[in-house]
Amino acid sequence: MTLKFCANISWMFREAGAVPLRYGAAGRAGFRGVEAAFLYDHPVEEVVKAKEEAGVEQVLINMFPGNLAEGELGLAALPGRQQAFKDGLELSIKYANALNCKRMHLMAGRVPVDWSREAALPSMEETFVENLKFAAARLEKEGILALIEPINSKMTDPKYFLNTPQQALQIMQKVGHSNVKLQLDFFHQQIMDGNLTNSIKEYLPHIGHMQISQVPGRGEPDTEGEVNYDYVFGVLESVGYGGWIGLEYNPAGDTVAGLEWWRKYMSKSK
């Protein structure tokens, strides 16, 4: 089988300009699917026009993240922000439906600045479960899959609430809804736990999306680092993973020049 890769246009093709311009750059590079973090600075009509002209599928968007300027990075686990979460969800559904996007990452958010993680954990978990129950049902009506992603606390964001797949699965069990799946990013998984082969096999039934980049530099998969992606791709093929894999990495230079690994993989898979 051949794995499916989608370009993350919040990270890739920055040389093309603003995010709407990156749709065309991704399409011209040969991608049939794209994902994006935050599109909400651009009118939905502008984003839809760019996506349609590029002829690509919108594989994934992140939900509206809250007030980035004030340090928010997601609303789903923030006590006292439940109405803001619901309002942000409706805005995000508007974008997702217009883009015919069927996956949405619901970012948990950061532990409030004046709280310790230990003190915040019970109320944040309760809020997260409550909001995910609401969102799972709401998104199911729209045909959109809800995703939650652990973000590593060792390098990327020590204040982020959701850090490991184990924690994510515990949350998902408490939510108890089939429309919530795990978004597994191998960058974060390698930093927090490693054990990629067994993690793929163990978490596969719960996974709704994957993302990759090299560790620790977060560059292209074939750059120097800890992860042998040729081997990882072989594991994913062997277990029959048929979903998309998002390329959430920071190109070392020109995005297209750094896609030689992808061209080699696609050529080999023909």
PDB file of C-alpha atoms in Angstrom:
ATOM      1  CA  MET A   1       0.000   0.000   0.000  1.00  0.00           C
ATOM      2  CA  THR A   2       1.012   3.630  -0.476  1.00  0.00           C
ATOM      3  CA  LEU A   3       0.789   6.074   2.417  1.00  0.00           C
ATOM      4  CA  LYS A   4      -1.022   9.397   1.934  1.00  0.00           C
ATOM      5  CA  PHE A   5       0.764  12.606   2.886  1.00  0.00           C
ATOM      6  CA  CYS A   6      -0.789  16.051   3.192  1.00  0.00           C
ATOM      7  CA  ALA A   7       1.118  19.318   3.391  1.00  0.00           C
ATOM      8  CA  ASN A   8       0.669  21.439   6.490  1.00  0.00           C
ATOM      9  CA  ILE A   9       0.439  24.903   4.949  1.00  0.00           C
ATOM     10  CA  SER A  10       0.840  26.636   8.285  1.00  0.00           C
ATOM     11  CA  TRP A  11       4.422  25.300   8.336  1.00  0.00           C
ATOM     12  CA  MET A  12       5.262  24.577   4.704  1.00  0.00           C
ATOM     13  CA  PHE A  13       5.341  26.824   1.620  1.00  0.00           C
ATOM     14  CA  ARG A  14       5.852  29.971   3.682  1.00  0.00           C
ATOM     15  CA  GLU A  15       7.877  31.375   0.799  1.00  0.00           C
ATOM     16  CA  ALA A  16       4.620  31.606  -1.185  1.00  0.00           C
ATOM     17  CA  GLY A  17       3.252  34.267   1.178  1.00  0.00           C
ATOM     18  CA  ALA A  18       0.099  34.293   3.284  1.00  0.00           C
ATOM     19  CA  VAL A  19      -1.678  31.013   4.020  1.00  0.00           C
ATOM     20  CA  PRO A  20      -4.256  31.310   1.194  1.00  0.00           C
ATOM     21  CA  LEU A  21      -1.403  31.567  -1.320  1.00  0.00           C
ATOM     22  CA  ARG A  22       0.129  28.378  -0.005  1.00  0.00           C
ATOM     23  CA  TYR A  23      -2.782  26.255  -1.255  1.00  0.00           C
ATOM     24  CA  GLY A  24      -1.696  26.840  -4.830  1.00  0.00           C
ATOM     25  CA  ALA A  25       1.950  26.200  -3.980  1.00  0.00           C
ATOM     26  CA  ALA A  26       1.031  22.871  -2.372  1.00  0.00           C
ATOM     27  CA  GLY A  27      -1.091  21.877  -5.357  1.00  0.00           C
ATOM     28  CA  ARG A  28       1.657  22.751  -7.817  1.00  0.00           C
ATOM     29  CA  ALA A  29       4.108  20.681  -5.796  1.00  0.00           C
ATOM     30  CA  GLY A  30       1.860  17.654  -6.308  1.00  0.00           C
ATOM     31  CA  PHE A  31      -0.022  17.427  -3.044  1.00  0.00           C
ATOM     32  CA  ARG A  32      -3.644  16.328  -3.213  1.00  0.00           C
ATOM     33  CA  GLY A  33      -4.388  17.158   0.416  1.00  0.00           C
ATOM     34  CA  VAL A  34      -3.482  19.917   2.874  1.00  0.00           C
ATOM     35  CA  GLU A  35      -3.972  20.626   6.560  1.00  0.00           C
ATOM     36  CA  ALA A  36      -3.777  23.946   8.374  1.00  0.00           C
ATOM     37  CA  ALA A  37      -3.589  25.197  11.933  1.00  0.00           C
ATOM     38  CA  PHE A  38      -5.322  28.549  12.126  1.00  0.00           C
ATOM     39  CA  LEU A  39      -7.163  29.994   9.131  1.00  0.00           C
ATOM     40  CA  TYR A  40      -9.291  32.428  11.080  1.00  0.00           C
ATOM     41  CA  ASP A  41      -7.338  35.590  10.197  1.00  0.00           C
ATOM     42  CA  HIS A  42      -8.585  35.158   6.634  1.00  0.00           C
ATOM     43  CA  PRO A  43     -12.208  35.461   5.423  1.00  0.00           C
ATOM     44  CA  VAL A  44     -13.673  32.042   4.812  1.00  0.00           C
ATOM     45  CA  GLU A  45     -14.539  32.998   1.214  1.00  0.00           C
ATOM     46  CA  GLU A  46     -10.877  33.791   0.493  1.00  0.00           C
ATOM     47  CA  VAL A  47      -9.700  30.483   1.916  1.00  0.00           C
ATOM     48  CA  VAL A  48     -12.332  28.465   0.033  1.00  0.00           C
ATOM     49  CA  LYS A  49     -11.455  30.182  -3.254  1.00  0.00           C
ATOM     50  CA  ALA A  50      -7.754  29.408  -2.766  1.00  0.00           C
ATOM     51  CA  LYS A  51      -8.444  25.789  -1.882  1.00  0.00           C
ATOM     52  CA  GLU A  52     -10.760  25.225  -4.839  1.00  0.00           C
ATOM     53  CA  GLU A  53      -8.406  26.881  -7.323  1.00  0.00           C
ATOM     54  CA  ALA A  54      -5.592  24.656  -6.059  1.00  0.00           C
ATOM     55  CA  GLY A  55      -7.710  21.523  -6.451  1.00  0.00           C
ATOM     56  CA  VAL A  56      -6.705  20.062  -3.096  1.00  0.00           C
ATOM     57  CA  GLU A  57      -8.622  18.392  -0.282  1.00  0.00           C
ATOM     58  CA  GLN A  58      -8.788  20.124   3.098  1.00  0.00           C
ATOM     59  CA  VAL A  59      -7.859  17.162   5.273  1.00  0.00           C
ATOM     60  CA  LEU A  60      -7.758  18.862   8.673  1.00  0.00           C
ATOM     61  CA  ILE A  61      -8.150  22.192  10.421  1.00  0.00           C
ATOM     62  CA  ASN A  62      -7.530  23.189  14.013  1.00  0.00           C
ATOM     63  CA  MET A  63     -10.422  24.625  15.933  1.00  0.00           C
ATOM     64  CA  PHE A  64     -10.337  28.335  16.752  1.00  0.00           C
ATOM     65  CA  PRO A  65      -7.614  28.543  19.449  1.00  0.00           C
ATOM     66  CA  GLY A  66      -8.827  31.429  21.592  1.00  0.00           C
ATOM     67  CA  ASN A  67      -6.719  34.521  22.208  1.00  0.00           C
ATOM     68  CA  LEU A  68      -3.228  33.663  20.966  1.00  0.00           C
ATOM     69  CA  ALA A  69      -1.945  37.127  21.912  1.00  0.00           C
ATOM     70  CA  GLU A  70      -2.807  36.413  25.536  1.00  0.00           C
ATOM     71  CA  GLY A  71      -1.162  32.999  25.477  1.00  0.00           C
ATOM     72  CA  GLU A  72      -4.178  30.800  24.820  1.00  0.00           C
ATOM     73  CA  LEU A  73      -3.551  27.770  22.618  1.00  0.00           C
ATOM     74  CA  GLY A  74      -6.908  26.057  22.633  1.00  0.00           C
ATOM     75  CA  LEU A  75      -9.997  26.327  24.798  1.00  0.00           C
ATOM     76  CA  ALA A  76     -11.249  22.796  25.295  1.00  0.00           C
ATOM     77  CA  ALA A  77      -9.790  22.216  28.777  1.00  0.00           C
ATOM     78  CA  LEU A  78      -9.978  25.763  30.174  1.00  0.00           C
ATOM     79  CA  PRO A  79     -12.317  26.074  33.186  1.00  0.00           C
ATOM     80  CA  GLY A  80     -14.646  29.048  32.900  1.00  0.00           C
ATOM     81  CA  ARG A  81     -14.221  29.282  29.121  1.00  0.00           C
ATOM     82  CA  GLN A  82     -16.913  26.807  28.125  1.00  0.00           C
ATOM     83  CA  GLN A  83     -19.038  29.366  26.294  1.00  0.00           C
ATOM     84  CA  ALA A  84     -15.987  30.669  24.451  1.00  0.00           C
ATOM     85  CA  PHE A  85     -15.269  27.063  23.454  1.00  0.00           C
ATOM     86  CA  LYS A  86     -18.789  26.588  22.091  1.00  0.00           C
ATOM     87  CA  ASP A  87     -18.659  29.898  20.212  1.00  0.00           C
ATOM     88  CA  GLY A  88     -15.261  28.998  18.760  1.00  0.00           C
ATOM     89  CA  LEU A  89     -16.550  25.593  17.755  1.00  0.00           C
ATOM     90  CA  GLU A  90     -19.371  27.149  15.734  1.00  0.00           C
ATOM     91  CA  LEU A  91     -16.942  29.463  13.932  1.00  0.00           C
ATOM     92  CA  SER A  92     -14.697  26.495  13.205  1.00  0.00           C
ATOM     93  CA  ILE A  93     -17.619  24.450  11.874  1.00  0.00           C
ATOM     94  CA  LYS A  94     -18.396  27.320   9.492  1.00  0.00           C
ATOM     95  CA  TYR A  95     -14.877  27.096   8.061  1.00  0.00           C
ATOM     96  CA  ALA A  96     -14.820  23.298   8.034  1.00  0.00           C
ATOM     97  CA  ASN A  97     -18.117  22.990   6.198  1.00  0.00           C
ATOM     98  CA  ALA A  98     -17.187  25.645   3.650  1.00  0.00           C
ATOM     99  CA  LEU A  99     -13.917  23.786   3.005  1.00  0.00           C
ATOM    100  CA  ASN A 100     -15.590  20.349   3.065  1.00  0.00           C
ATOM    101  CA  CYS A 101     -13.145  19.393   5.811  1.00  0.00           C
ATOM    102  CA  LYS A 102     -14.001  16.252   7.761  1.00  0.00           C
ATOM    103  CA  ARG A 103     -11.445  16.413  10.619  1.00  0.00           C
ATOM    104  CA  MET A 104     -11.012  19.018  13.334  1.00  0.00           C
ATOM    105  CA  HIS A 105      -8.332  19.169  16.006  1.00  0.00           C
ATOM    106  CA  LEU A 106      -9.793  20.436  19.282  1.00  0.00           C
ATOM    107  CA  MET A 107      -6.832  21.926  21.152  1.00  0.00           C
ATOM    108  CA  ALA A 108      -6.918  21.350  24.896  1.00  0.00           C
ATOM    109  CA  GLY A 109      -5.086  24.533  25.846  1.00  0.00           C
ATOM    110  CA  ARG A 110      -2.499  25.523  28.422  1.00  0.00           C
ATOM    111  CA  VAL A 111      -2.548  25.371  32.199  1.00  0.00           C
ATOM    112  CA  PRO A 112      -3.438  28.924  33.352  1.00  0.00           C
ATOM    113  CA  VAL A 113      -0.360  31.009  34.195  1.00  0.00           C
ATOM    114  CA  ASP A 114      -1.087  31.333  37.905  1.00  0.00           C
ATOM    115  CA  TRP A 115      -1.922  27.625  38.386  1.00  0.00           C
ATOM    116  CA  SER A 116       0.351  24.647  38.944  1.00  0.00           C
ATOM    117  CA  ARG A 117      -0.301  21.612  36.760  1.00  0.00           C
ATOM    118  CA  GLU A 118      -1.077  19.469  39.791  1.00  0.00           C
ATOM    119  CA  ALA A 119      -3.645  21.924  41.119  1.00  0.00           C
ATOM    120  CA  ALA A 120      -5.218  22.472  37.695  1.00  0.00           C
ATOM    121  CA  LEU A 121      -5.448  18.844  36.618  1.00  0.00           C
ATOM    122  CA  PRO A 122      -8.830  17.856  38.146  1.00  0.00           C
ATOM    123  CA  SER A 123     -10.798  20.887  36.955  1.00  0.00           C
ATOM    124  CA  MET A 124      -9.116  20.972  33.555  1.00  0.00           C
ATOM    125  CA  GLU A 125      -9.818  17.291  32.966  1.00  0.00           C
ATOM    126  CA  GLU A 126     -13.446  17.741  33.998  1.00  0.00           C
ATOM    127  CA  THR A 127     -13.796  20.700  31.640  1.00  0.00           C
ATOM    128  CA  PHE A 128     -12.053  18.849  28.806  1.00  0.00           C
ATOM    129  CA  VAL A 129     -14.359  15.844  29.118  1.00  0.00           C
ATOM    130  CA  GLU A 130     -17.443  18.063  29.313  1.00  0.00           C
ATOM    131  CA  ASN A 131     -16.457  20.060  26.224  1.00  0.00           C
ATOM    132  CA  LEU A 132     -15.456  16.983  24.248  1.00  0.00           C
ATOM    133  CA  LYS A 133     -18.798  15.308  24.932  1.00  0.00           C
ATOM    134  CA  PHE A 134     -20.532  18.383  23.578  1.00  0.00           C
ATOM    135  CA  ALA A 135     -18.212  18.761  20.592  1.00  0.00           C
ATOM    136  CA  ALA A 136     -18.240  15.093  19.624  1.00  0.00           C
ATOM    137  CA  ALA A 137     -22.031  15.121  19.316  1.00  0.00           C
ATOM    138  CA  ARG A 138     -22.118  18.524  17.645  1.00  0.00           C
ATOM    139  CA  LEU A 139     -19.466  17.630  15.077  1.00  0.00           C
ATOM    140  CA  GLU A 140     -21.020  14.235  14.394  1.00  0.00           C
ATOM    141  CA  LYS A 141     -24.108  16.050  13.126  1.00  0.00           C
ATOM    142  CA  GLU A 142     -21.866  17.800  10.598  1.00  0.00           C
ATOM    143  CA  GLY A 143     -19.971  14.665   9.581  1.00  0.00           C
ATOM    144  CA  ILE A 144     -16.740  15.972  11.123  1.00  0.00           C
ATOM    145  CA  LEU A 145     -14.392  13.836  13.235  1.00  0.00           C
ATOM    146  CA  ALA A 146     -13.131  15.386  16.488  1.00  0.00           C
ATOM    147  CA  LEU A 147      -9.423  14.886  17.188  1.00  0.00           C
ATOM    148  CA  ILE A 148      -7.280  15.505  20.255  1.00  0.00           C
ATOM    149  CA  GLU A 149      -3.480  15.696  20.088  1.00  0.00           C
ATOM    150  CA  PRO A 150      -0.934  15.272  22.886  1.00  0.00           C
ATOM    151  CA  ILE A 151       1.811  17.937  22.712  1.00  0.00           C
ATOM    152  CA  ASN A 152       5.091  17.181  24.431  1.00  0.00           C
ATOM    153  CA  SER A 153       5.890  19.013  27.656  1.00  0.00           C
ATOM    154  CA  LYS A 154       9.652  18.404  27.545  1.00  0.00           C
ATOM    155  CA  MET A 155      10.553  20.642  24.600  1.00  0.00           C
ATOM    156  CA  THR A 156       7.565  22.295  22.966  1.00  0.00           C
ATOM    157  CA  ASP A 157       5.125  23.463  25.639  1.00  0.00           C
ATOM    158  CA  PRO A 158       5.490  22.572  29.328  1.00  0.00           C
ATOM    159  CA  LYS A 159       2.174  24.292  30.103  1.00  0.00           C
ATOM    160  CA  TYR A 160       0.054  22.370  27.571  1.00  0.00           C
ATOM    161  CA  PHE A 161      -2.580  20.249  29.312  1.00  0.00           C
ATOM    162  CA  LEU A 162      -2.582  17.145  27.091  1.00  0.00           C
ATOM    163  CA  ASN A 163       0.900  15.591  26.887  1.00  0.00           C
ATOM    164  CA  THR A 164       0.749  11.842  26.178  1.00  0.00           C
ATOM    165  CA  PRO A 165      -1.362   9.340  24.238  1.00  0.00           C
ATOM    166  CA  GLN A 166      -1.995   7.512  27.502  1.00  0.00           C
ATOM    167  CA  GLN A 167      -3.598  10.643  28.963  1.00  0.00           C
ATOM    168  CA  ALA A 168      -5.531  11.189  25.723  1.00  0.00           C
ATOM    169  CA  LEU A 169      -6.942   7.638  25.770  1.00  0.00           C
ATOM    170  CA  GLN A 170      -8.031   8.045  29.383  1.00  0.00           C
ATOM    171  CA  ILE A 171      -9.842  11.245  28.412  1.00  0.00           C
ATOM    172  CA  MET A 172     -11.438   9.551  25.401  1.00  0.00           C
ATOM    173  CA  GLN A 173     -12.669   6.699  27.605  1.00  0.00           C
ATOM    174  CA  LYS A 174     -14.343   9.182  29.945  1.00  0.00           C
ATOM    175  CA  VAL A 175     -15.925  11.009  26.999  1.00  0.00           C
ATOM    176  CA  GLY A 176     -17.302   7.715  25.730  1.00  0.00           C
ATOM    177  CA  HIS A 177     -18.100   8.882  22.195  1.00  0.00           C
ATOM    178  CA  SER A 178     -16.942   7.216  18.985  1.00  0.00           C
ATOM    179  CA  ASN A 179     -16.540  10.583  17.244  1.00  0.00           C
ATOM    180  CA  VAL A 180     -13.394  11.468  19.207  1.00  0.00           C
ATOM    181  CA  LYS A 181     -10.093  10.040  17.956  1.00  0.00           C
ATOM    182  CA  LEU A 182      -6.401  10.442  18.655  1.00  0.00           C
ATOM    183  CA  GLN A 183      -4.195  12.672  16.522  1.00  0.00           C
ATOM    184  CA  LEU A 184      -0.751  11.100  16.897  1.00  0.00           C
ATOM    185  CA  ASP A 185       2.219  13.317  16.071  1.00  0.00           C
ATOM    186  CA  PHE A 186       5.426  11.277  15.992  1.00  0.00           C
ATOM    187  CA  PHE A 187       7.491  14.337  16.945  1.00  0.00           C
ATOM    188  CA  HIS A 188       5.708  14.607  20.286  1.00  0.00           C
ATOM    189  CA  GLN A 189       5.495  10.841  20.780  1.00  0.00           C
ATOM    190  CA  GLN A 190       9.229  10.342  20.251  1.00  0.00           C
ATOM    191  CA  ILE A 191      10.088  13.081  22.743  1.00  0.00           C
ATOM    192  CA  MET A 192       7.688  11.902  25.448  1.00  0.00           C
ATOM    193  CA  ASP A 193       7.920   8.137  25.121  1.00  0.00           C
ATOM    194  CA  GLY A 194       9.654   6.834  21.995  1.00  0.00           C
ATOM    195  CA  ASN A 195       8.634   3.207  21.455  1.00  0.00           C
ATOM    196  CA  LEU A 196       7.177   4.138  18.066  1.00  0.00           C
ATOM    197  CA  THR A 197       6.667   0.633  16.668  1.00  0.00           C
ATOM    198  CA  ASN A 198       4.624  -0.625  19.590  1.00  0.00           C
ATOM    199  CA  SER A 199       2.824   2.713  19.912  1.00  0.00           C
ATOM    200  CA  ILE A 200       1.629   2.490  16.307  1.00  0.00           C
ATOM    201  CA  LYS A 201       0.274  -1.007  16.868  1.00  0.00           C
ATOM    202  CA  GLU A 202      -1.261  -0.228  20.262  1.00  0.00           C
ATOM    203  CA  TYR A 203      -2.927   3.070  19.352  1.00  0.00           C
ATOM    204  CA  LEU A 204      -3.925   2.272  15.768  1.00  0.00           C
ATOM    205  CA  PRO A 205      -7.615   1.520  16.553  1.00  0.00           C
ATOM    206  CA  HIS A 206      -7.912   4.917  18.244  1.00  0.00           C
ATOM    207  CA  ILE A 207      -6.055   7.014  15.659  1.00  0.00           C
ATOM    208  CA  GLY A 208      -7.897   9.413  13.360  1.00  0.00           C
ATOM    209  CA  HIS A 209      -4.890  11.306  11.986  1.00  0.00           C
ATOM    210  CA  MET A 210      -1.087  11.297  12.114  1.00  0.00           C
ATOM    211  CA  GLN A 211       1.637  13.909  11.734  1.00  0.00           C
ATOM    212  CA  ILE A 212       5.388  13.639  11.280  1.00  0.00           C
ATOM    213  CA  SER A 213       8.621  15.614  11.506  1.00  0.00           C
ATOM    214  CA  GLN A 214      12.189  14.846  12.496  1.00  0.00           C
ATOM    215  CA  VAL A 215      13.348  14.940  16.124  1.00  0.00           C
ATOM    216  CA  PRO A 216      14.680  17.103  17.654  1.00  0.00           C
ATOM    217  CA  GLY A 217      14.923  19.750  14.910  1.00  0.00           C
ATOM    218  CA  ARG A 218      11.356  19.387  13.571  1.00  0.00           C
ATOM    219  CA  GLY A 219      12.577  19.431   9.990  1.00  0.00           C
ATOM    220  CA  GLU A 220      11.966  17.168   7.014  1.00  0.00           C
ATOM    221  CA  PRO A 221      11.697  13.432   7.791  1.00  0.00           C
ATOM    222  CA  ASP A 222      14.979  12.688   6.006  1.00  0.00           C
ATOM    223  CA  THR A 223      17.049  15.255   7.901  1.00  0.00           C
ATOM    224  CA  GLU A 224      19.465  14.148  10.615  1.00  0.00           C
ATOM    225  CA  GLY A 225      17.685  13.090  13.769  1.00  0.00           C
ATOM    226  CA  GLU A 226      16.386  10.355  16.022  1.00  0.00           C
ATOM    227  CA  VAL A 227      13.650   8.852  13.850  1.00  0.00           C
ATOM    228  CA  ASN A 228      14.234   6.468  10.928  1.00  0.00           C
ATOM    229  CA  TYR A 229      11.154   7.330   8.905  1.00  0.00           C
ATOM    230  CA  ASP A 230      11.858   4.771   6.190  1.00  0.00           C
ATOM    231  CA  TYR A 231      11.384   2.159   8.898  1.00  0.00           C
ATOM    232  CA  VAL A 232       8.342   3.924  10.393  1.00  0.00           C
ATOM    233  CA  PHE A 233       6.679   4.132   6.986  1.00  0.00           C
ATOM    234  CA  GLY A 234       7.226   0.403   6.589  1.00  0.00           C
ATOM    235  CA  VAL A 235       5.522  -0.238   9.920  1.00  0.00           C
ATOM    236  CA  LEU A 236       2.565   1.937   8.934  1.00  0.00           C
ATOM    237  CA  GLU A 237       2.261   0.061   5.641  1.00  0.00           C
ATOM    238  CA  SER A 238       2.462  -3.303   7.399  1.00  0.00           C
ATOM    239  CA  VAL A 239      -0.385  -2.464   9.813  1.00  0.00           C
ATOM    240  CA  GLY A 240      -2.520  -1.135   6.959  1.00  0.00           C
ATOM    241  CA  TYR A 241      -2.800   2.497   8.024  1.00  0.00           C
ATOM    242  CA  GLY A 242      -4.924   4.132   5.340  1.00  0.00           C
ATOM    243  CA  GLY A 243      -5.423   7.584   6.817  1.00  0.00           C
ATOM    244  CA  TRP A 244      -3.636  10.808   6.052  1.00  0.00           C
ATOM    245  CA  ILE A 245      -0.223  11.751   7.445  1.00  0.00           C
ATOM    246  CA  GLY A 246       0.271  15.471   7.936  1.00  0.00           C
ATOM    247  CA  LEU A 247       3.669  17.002   7.262  1.00  0.00           C
ATOM    248  CA  GLU A 248       3.883  19.363  10.214  1.00  0.00           C
ATOM    249  CA  TYR A 249       7.525  20.288   9.832  1.00  0.00           C
ATOM    250  CA  ASN A 250       9.656  23.365   9.349  1.00  0.00           C
ATOM    251  CA  PRO A 251      11.464  23.129   5.985  1.00  0.00           C
ATOM    252  CA  ALA A 252      15.209  23.713   6.180  1.00  0.00           C
ATOM    253  CA  GLY A 253      14.998  25.961   3.119  1.00  0.00           C
ATOM    254  CA  ASP A 254      12.792  26.030   0.057  1.00  0.00           C
ATOM    255  CA  THR A 255       9.840  23.727   0.683  1.00  0.00           C
ATOM    256  CA  VAL A 256       9.864  22.061  -2.743  1.00  0.00           C
ATOM    257  CA  ALA A 257      13.622  21.479  -2.627  1.00  0.00           C
ATOM    258  CA  GLY A 258      13.125  19.694   0.680  1.00  0.00           C
ATOM    259  CA  LEU A 259      10.557  17.258  -0.732  1.00  0.00           C
ATOM    260  CA  GLU A 260      13.069  14.887  -2.273  1.00  0.00           C
ATOM    261  CA  TRP A 261      12.250  12.297   0.417  1.00  0.00           C
ATOM    262  CA  TRP A 262       8.573  12.410  -0.606  1.00  0.00           C
ATOM    263  CA  ARG A 263       9.328  12.131  -4.317  1.00  0.00           C
ATOM    264  CA  LYS A 264      11.545   9.115  -3.644  1.00  0.00           C
ATOM    265  CA  TYR A 265       8.843   7.469  -1.529  1.00  0.00           C
ATOM    266  CA  MET A 266       6.130   8.037  -4.112  1.00  0.00           C
ATOM    267  CA  SER A 267       8.374   6.782  -6.907  1.00  0.00           C
ATOM    268  CA  LYS A 268       9.300   3.679  -4.944  1.00  0.00           C
ATOM    269  CA  SER A 269       5.646   2.973  -4.150  1.00  0.00           C
ATOM    270  CA  LYS A 270       4.474   3.020  -7.765  1.00  0.00           C
TER     271      LYS A 270
END
